[in-house]
PDB file of C-alpha atoms in Angstrom:
ATOM      1  CA  MET D   1     -23.467   0.367  -6.965  1.00 46.00           C
ATOM      2  CA  ILE D   2     -25.035   1.155  -3.446  1.00 49.00           C
ATOM      3  CA  ASN D   3     -28.928   1.339  -3.779  1.00 48.00           C
ATOM      4  CA  GLN D   4     -30.018   4.451  -1.596  1.00 48.00           C
ATOM      5  CA  SER D   5     -33.026   2.612  -0.533  1.00 47.00           C
ATOM      6  CA  GLU D   6     -30.746  -0.043   0.892  1.00 59.00           C
ATOM      7  CA  ASN D   7     -28.671   2.381   3.010  1.00 70.00           C
ATOM      8  CA  GLU D   8     -29.113   5.597   4.956  1.00 87.00           C
ATOM      9  CA  ILE D   9     -26.600   8.132   6.094  1.00 94.00           C
ATOM     10  CA  ILE D  10     -26.886   7.811  10.142  1.00 96.00           C
ATOM     11  CA  TRP D  11     -24.419  10.131  11.061  1.00 96.00           C
ATOM     12  CA  SER D  12     -21.789  12.530   9.796  1.00 96.00           C
ATOM     13  CA  ASN D  13     -19.298  15.325  10.633  1.00 96.00           C
ATOM     14  CA  ASP D  14     -17.266  17.587   8.750  1.00 97.00           C
ATOM     15  CA  PHE D  15     -14.763  14.598   7.668  1.00 98.00           C
ATOM     16  CA  LEU D  16     -16.811  11.413   7.692  1.00 97.00           C
ATOM     17  CA  LYS D  17     -20.391  10.102   6.655  1.00 97.00           C
ATOM     18  CA  LEU D  18     -21.567   6.913   8.150  1.00 97.00           C
ATOM     19  CA  HIS D  19     -24.115   4.655   6.262  1.00 97.00           C
ATOM     20  CA  ASN D  20     -26.188   1.770   7.715  1.00 96.00           C
ATOM     21  CA  ILE D  21     -26.478  -1.055   5.070  1.00 96.00           C
ATOM     22  CA  PRO D  22     -28.945  -3.109   6.935  1.00 93.00           C
ATOM     23  CA  ASN D  23     -29.578  -5.950   4.310  1.00 94.00           C
ATOM     24  CA  LYS D  24     -25.778  -6.607   4.614  1.00 96.00           C
ATOM     25  CA  SER D  25     -25.348  -6.114   8.342  1.00 96.00           C
ATOM     26  CA  CYS D  26     -22.897  -3.560   7.624  1.00 97.00           C
ATOM     27  CA  GLY D  27     -21.618   0.074   8.297  1.00 98.00           C
ATOM     28  CA  LEU D  28     -19.934   2.238   5.804  1.00 98.00           C
ATOM     29  CA  PHE D  29     -17.729   5.201   6.573  1.00 97.00           C
ATOM     30  CA  VAL D  30     -16.781   7.390   3.902  1.00 98.00           C
ATOM     31  CA  ALA D  31     -13.893   9.792   4.372  1.00 98.00           C
ATOM     32  CA  THR D  32     -15.171  13.225   2.813  1.00 97.00           C
ATOM     33  CA  LYS D  33     -11.853  15.197   3.331  1.00 98.00           C
ATOM     34  CA  GLU D  34      -8.322  14.827   2.671  1.00 97.00           C
ATOM     35  CA  TYR D  35      -7.231  14.715   6.395  1.00 97.00           C
ATOM     36  CA  ILE D  36      -9.312  13.767   9.473  1.00 97.00           C
ATOM     37  CA  PRO D  37      -7.828  15.258  12.896  1.00 97.00           C
ATOM     38  CA  ILE D  38      -7.297  12.573  15.470  1.00 96.00           C
ATOM     39  CA  GLU D  39      -9.978  13.810  17.846  1.00 97.00           C
ATOM     40  CA  SER D  40     -12.576  14.018  14.954  1.00 97.00           C
ATOM     41  CA  PHE D  41     -11.581  10.345  13.909  1.00 97.00           C
ATOM     42  CA  LYS D  42     -11.933   9.010  17.510  1.00 97.00           C
ATOM     43  CA  ASN D  43     -15.204  10.874  17.930  1.00 97.00           C
ATOM     44  CA  ALA D  44     -16.741   9.565  14.672  1.00 97.00           C
ATOM     45  CA  PHE D  45     -15.478   5.875  15.438  1.00 97.00           C
ATOM     46  CA  GLU D  46     -16.956   6.068  18.906  1.00 97.00           C
ATOM     47  CA  LYS D  47     -20.373   7.076  17.349  1.00 97.00           C
ATOM     48  CA  ALA D  48     -19.992   4.357  14.756  1.00 97.00           C
ATOM     49  CA  ALA D  49     -19.204   1.692  17.619  1.00 98.00           C
ATOM     50  CA  VAL D  50     -22.565   2.699  19.173  1.00 97.00           C
ATOM     51  CA  PHE D  51     -24.446   2.146  15.820  1.00 97.00           C
ATOM     52  CA  ALA D  52     -22.395  -1.020  15.081  1.00 97.00           C
ATOM     53  CA  LYS D  53     -23.864  -2.530  18.397  1.00 96.00           C
ATOM     54  CA  GLN D  54     -27.324  -1.239  17.944  1.00 96.00           C
ATOM     55  CA  ASN D  55     -27.519  -2.913  14.535  1.00 95.00           C
ATOM     56  CA  ASN D  56     -25.372  -5.934  15.140  1.00 96.00           C
ATOM     57  CA  TRP D  57     -23.076  -5.104  12.308  1.00 98.00           C
ATOM     58  CA  GLN D  58     -20.741  -7.868  11.343  1.00 98.00           C
ATOM     59  CA  ASN D  59     -19.200  -6.115   8.470  1.00 98.00           C
ATOM     60  CA  PHE D  60     -17.647  -2.618   8.062  1.00 98.00           C
ATOM     61  CA  ILE D  61     -16.455  -0.752   5.068  1.00 98.00           C
ATOM     62  CA  PHE D  62     -14.051   2.232   5.395  1.00 98.00           C
ATOM     63  CA  ASP D  63     -13.704   4.263   2.186  1.00 98.00           C
ATOM     64  CA  LYS D  64     -10.560   6.238   2.394  1.00 98.00           C
ATOM     65  CA  ARG D  65     -10.152   7.325  -1.264  1.00 98.00           C
ATOM     66  CA  ASN D  66     -10.331  11.061  -0.334  1.00 98.00           C
ATOM     67  CA  LEU D  67      -7.626  11.027   2.117  1.00 97.00           C
ATOM     68  CA  THR D  68      -4.242  12.344   1.179  1.00 96.00           C
ATOM     69  CA  VAL D  69      -2.602  12.348   4.540  1.00 94.00           C
ATOM     70  CA  PHE D  70      -1.755   9.040   6.390  1.00 93.00           C
ATOM     71  CA  HIS D  71      -1.934   9.598  10.395  1.00 94.00           C
ATOM     72  CA  GLN D  72      -0.169   6.559  12.205  1.00 93.00           C
ATOM     73  CA  PRO D  73      -1.537   7.629  15.615  1.00 95.00           C
ATOM     74  CA  SER D  74      -5.206   7.440  14.238  1.00 96.00           C
ATOM     75  CA  MET D  75      -4.366   3.966  12.701  1.00 94.00           C
ATOM     76  CA  GLU D  76      -2.876   2.778  15.786  1.00 96.00           C
ATOM     77  CA  TRP D  77      -6.056   3.610  17.908  1.00 97.00           C
ATOM     78  CA  TYR D  78      -8.272   2.292  15.208  1.00 96.00           C
ATOM     79  CA  TYR D  79      -6.626  -1.210  15.523  1.00 94.00           C
ATOM     80  CA  THR D  80      -5.773  -1.394  19.064  1.00 95.00           C
ATOM     81  CA  THR D  81      -8.945   0.217  20.624  1.00 95.00           C
ATOM     82  CA  TRP D  82     -11.834   0.460  18.151  1.00 96.00           C
ATOM     83  CA  LYS D  83     -11.304  -2.770  16.207  1.00 94.00           C
ATOM     84  CA  LYS D  84     -10.570  -4.831  19.366  1.00 92.00           C
ATOM     85  CA  GLU D  85     -13.785  -3.511  21.126  1.00 93.00           C
ATOM     86  CA  LEU D  86     -15.906  -4.200  18.260  1.00 95.00           C
ATOM     87  CA  ALA D  87     -14.491  -7.658  17.550  1.00 95.00           C
ATOM     88  CA  SER D  88     -15.849  -8.526  20.933  1.00 92.00           C
ATOM     89  CA  SER D  89     -19.270  -7.356  19.778  1.00 94.00           C
ATOM     90  CA  GLY D  90     -19.212  -9.357  16.489  1.00 95.00           C
ATOM     91  CA  LEU D  91     -18.002  -6.994  14.170  1.00 97.00           C
ATOM     92  CA  THR D  92     -15.070  -9.059  12.672  1.00 97.00           C
ATOM     93  CA  ARG D  93     -15.081  -8.329   8.860  1.00 98.00           C
ATOM     94  CA  HIS D  94     -13.285  -5.036   7.569  1.00 98.00           C
ATOM     95  CA  PHE D  95     -12.986  -3.732   4.170  1.00 98.00           C
ATOM     96  CA  LYS D  96     -10.748  -1.063   3.307  1.00 97.00           C
ATOM     97  CA  ILE D  97     -10.769   1.092   0.189  1.00 98.00           C
ATOM     98  CA  LEU D  98      -7.339   2.983   0.051  1.00 97.00           C
ATOM     99  CA  PRO D  99      -6.434   5.985  -2.124  1.00 97.00           C
ATOM    100  CA  LYS D 100      -4.760   4.980  -5.391  1.00 95.00           C
ATOM    101  CA  GLU D 101      -1.374   6.504  -4.518  1.00 95.00           C
ATOM    102  CA  ASN D 102       1.205   3.765  -3.691  1.00 95.00           C
ATOM    103  CA  TRP D 103       2.802   5.745  -1.037  1.00 94.00           C
ATOM    104  CA  PHE D 104      -0.395   5.624   1.043  1.00 94.00           C
ATOM    105  CA  LYS D 105      -0.532   1.858   0.561  1.00 93.00           C
ATOM    106  CA  ALA D 106       2.959   1.631   1.723  1.00 95.00           C
ATOM    107  CA  SER D 107       2.274   3.699   4.704  1.00 94.00           C
ATOM    108  CA  VAL D 108      -0.426   1.445   5.779  1.00 94.00           C
ATOM    109  CA  GLU D 109       1.646  -1.651   5.651  1.00 94.00           C
ATOM    110  CA  ALA D 110       4.507   0.158   7.330  1.00 95.00           C
ATOM    111  CA  GLY D 111       1.824   1.219  10.073  1.00 94.00           C
ATOM    112  CA  LYS D 112       0.680  -2.382  10.588  1.00 93.00           C
ATOM    113  CA  ASP D 113       4.178  -3.416  11.102  1.00 95.00           C
ATOM    114  CA  GLU D 114       4.839  -0.775  13.667  1.00 96.00           C
ATOM    115  CA  ILE D 115       1.696  -1.734  15.479  1.00 95.00           C
ATOM    116  CA  LYS D 116       2.789  -5.381  15.399  1.00 94.00           C
ATOM    117  CA  SER D 117       6.190  -4.244  16.911  1.00 96.00           C
ATOM    118  CA  LYS D 118       4.671  -1.909  19.430  1.00 96.00           C
ATOM    119  CA  TYR D 119       1.964  -4.231  20.516  1.00 94.00           C
ATOM    120  CA  PRO D 120       3.341  -7.826  20.236  1.00 93.00           C
ATOM    121  CA  ASN D 121       0.413  -9.371  22.046  1.00 93.00           C
ATOM    122  CA  PHE D 122      -2.106  -7.755  19.736  1.00 91.00           C
ATOM    123  CA  ASN D 123      -4.372 -10.480  18.095  1.00 91.00           C
ATOM    124  CA  PHE D 124      -4.612  -9.457  14.565  1.00 89.00           C
ATOM    125  CA  ASP D 125      -6.511 -12.657  13.933  1.00 91.00           C
ATOM    126  CA  ALA D 126      -9.512 -11.432  15.841  1.00 92.00           C
ATOM    127  CA  PHE D 127     -10.748  -9.856  12.717  1.00 92.00           C
ATOM    128  CA  GLU D 128     -10.557 -10.148   9.006  1.00 96.00           C
ATOM    129  CA  VAL D 129      -9.349  -7.135   6.946  1.00 95.00           C
ATOM    130  CA  LYS D 130      -9.767  -7.129   3.089  1.00 98.00           C
ATOM    131  CA  TYR D 131      -8.533  -4.445   0.640  1.00 97.00           C
ATOM    132  CA  VAL D 132     -10.976  -3.733  -2.131  1.00 98.00           C
ATOM    133  CA  ASP D 133     -11.182  -1.126  -4.822  1.00 98.00           C
ATOM    134  CA  ASN D 134     -14.656   0.297  -4.270  1.00 97.00           C
ATOM    135  CA  VAL D 135     -17.896  -0.138  -2.059  1.00 96.00           C
ATOM    136  CA  ASP D 136     -19.684  -2.588  -4.619  1.00 96.00           C
ATOM    137  CA  GLU D 137     -16.542  -4.929  -4.600  1.00 97.00           C
ATOM    138  CA  ALA D 138     -16.959  -4.869  -0.656  1.00 98.00           C
ATOM    139  CA  LEU D 139     -20.617  -5.624  -0.568  1.00 96.00           C
ATOM    140  CA  SER D 140     -20.316  -8.414  -3.340  1.00 97.00           C
ATOM    141  CA  GLN D 141     -18.061 -10.159  -0.849  1.00 98.00           C
ATOM    142  CA  ILE D 142     -20.597  -9.876   2.031  1.00 96.00           C
TER     143      ILE D 142
END
């Protein structure tokens, strides 16, 4: 269980809450709604990039369990722009907590395949992505 004394909410909008977990060199984004409009998504992750660099995060957890909508353009930007930028700053370990619905997991896999097809020179090996069931499982691997 996340200990409130070990992390703090450092930023939020209507769709996401960003936590800093300093003892794990980690940021945690929790989706709070079933859908995140792309501009709100990009703005939130641009804010997270600033905090990641300020706090020297090497790990990032994205808890998507509240999402009920998969949005390919957001995922594409997240991989090809945000993750690429943060990998060069040392944030290379990503943990994903997906909704339980099988169709969402299948959409993520299809989305990654589409990115690989559309961006054949994109280096997926620049960062590590692990899928976990909850925040505690992610934290236990850091």
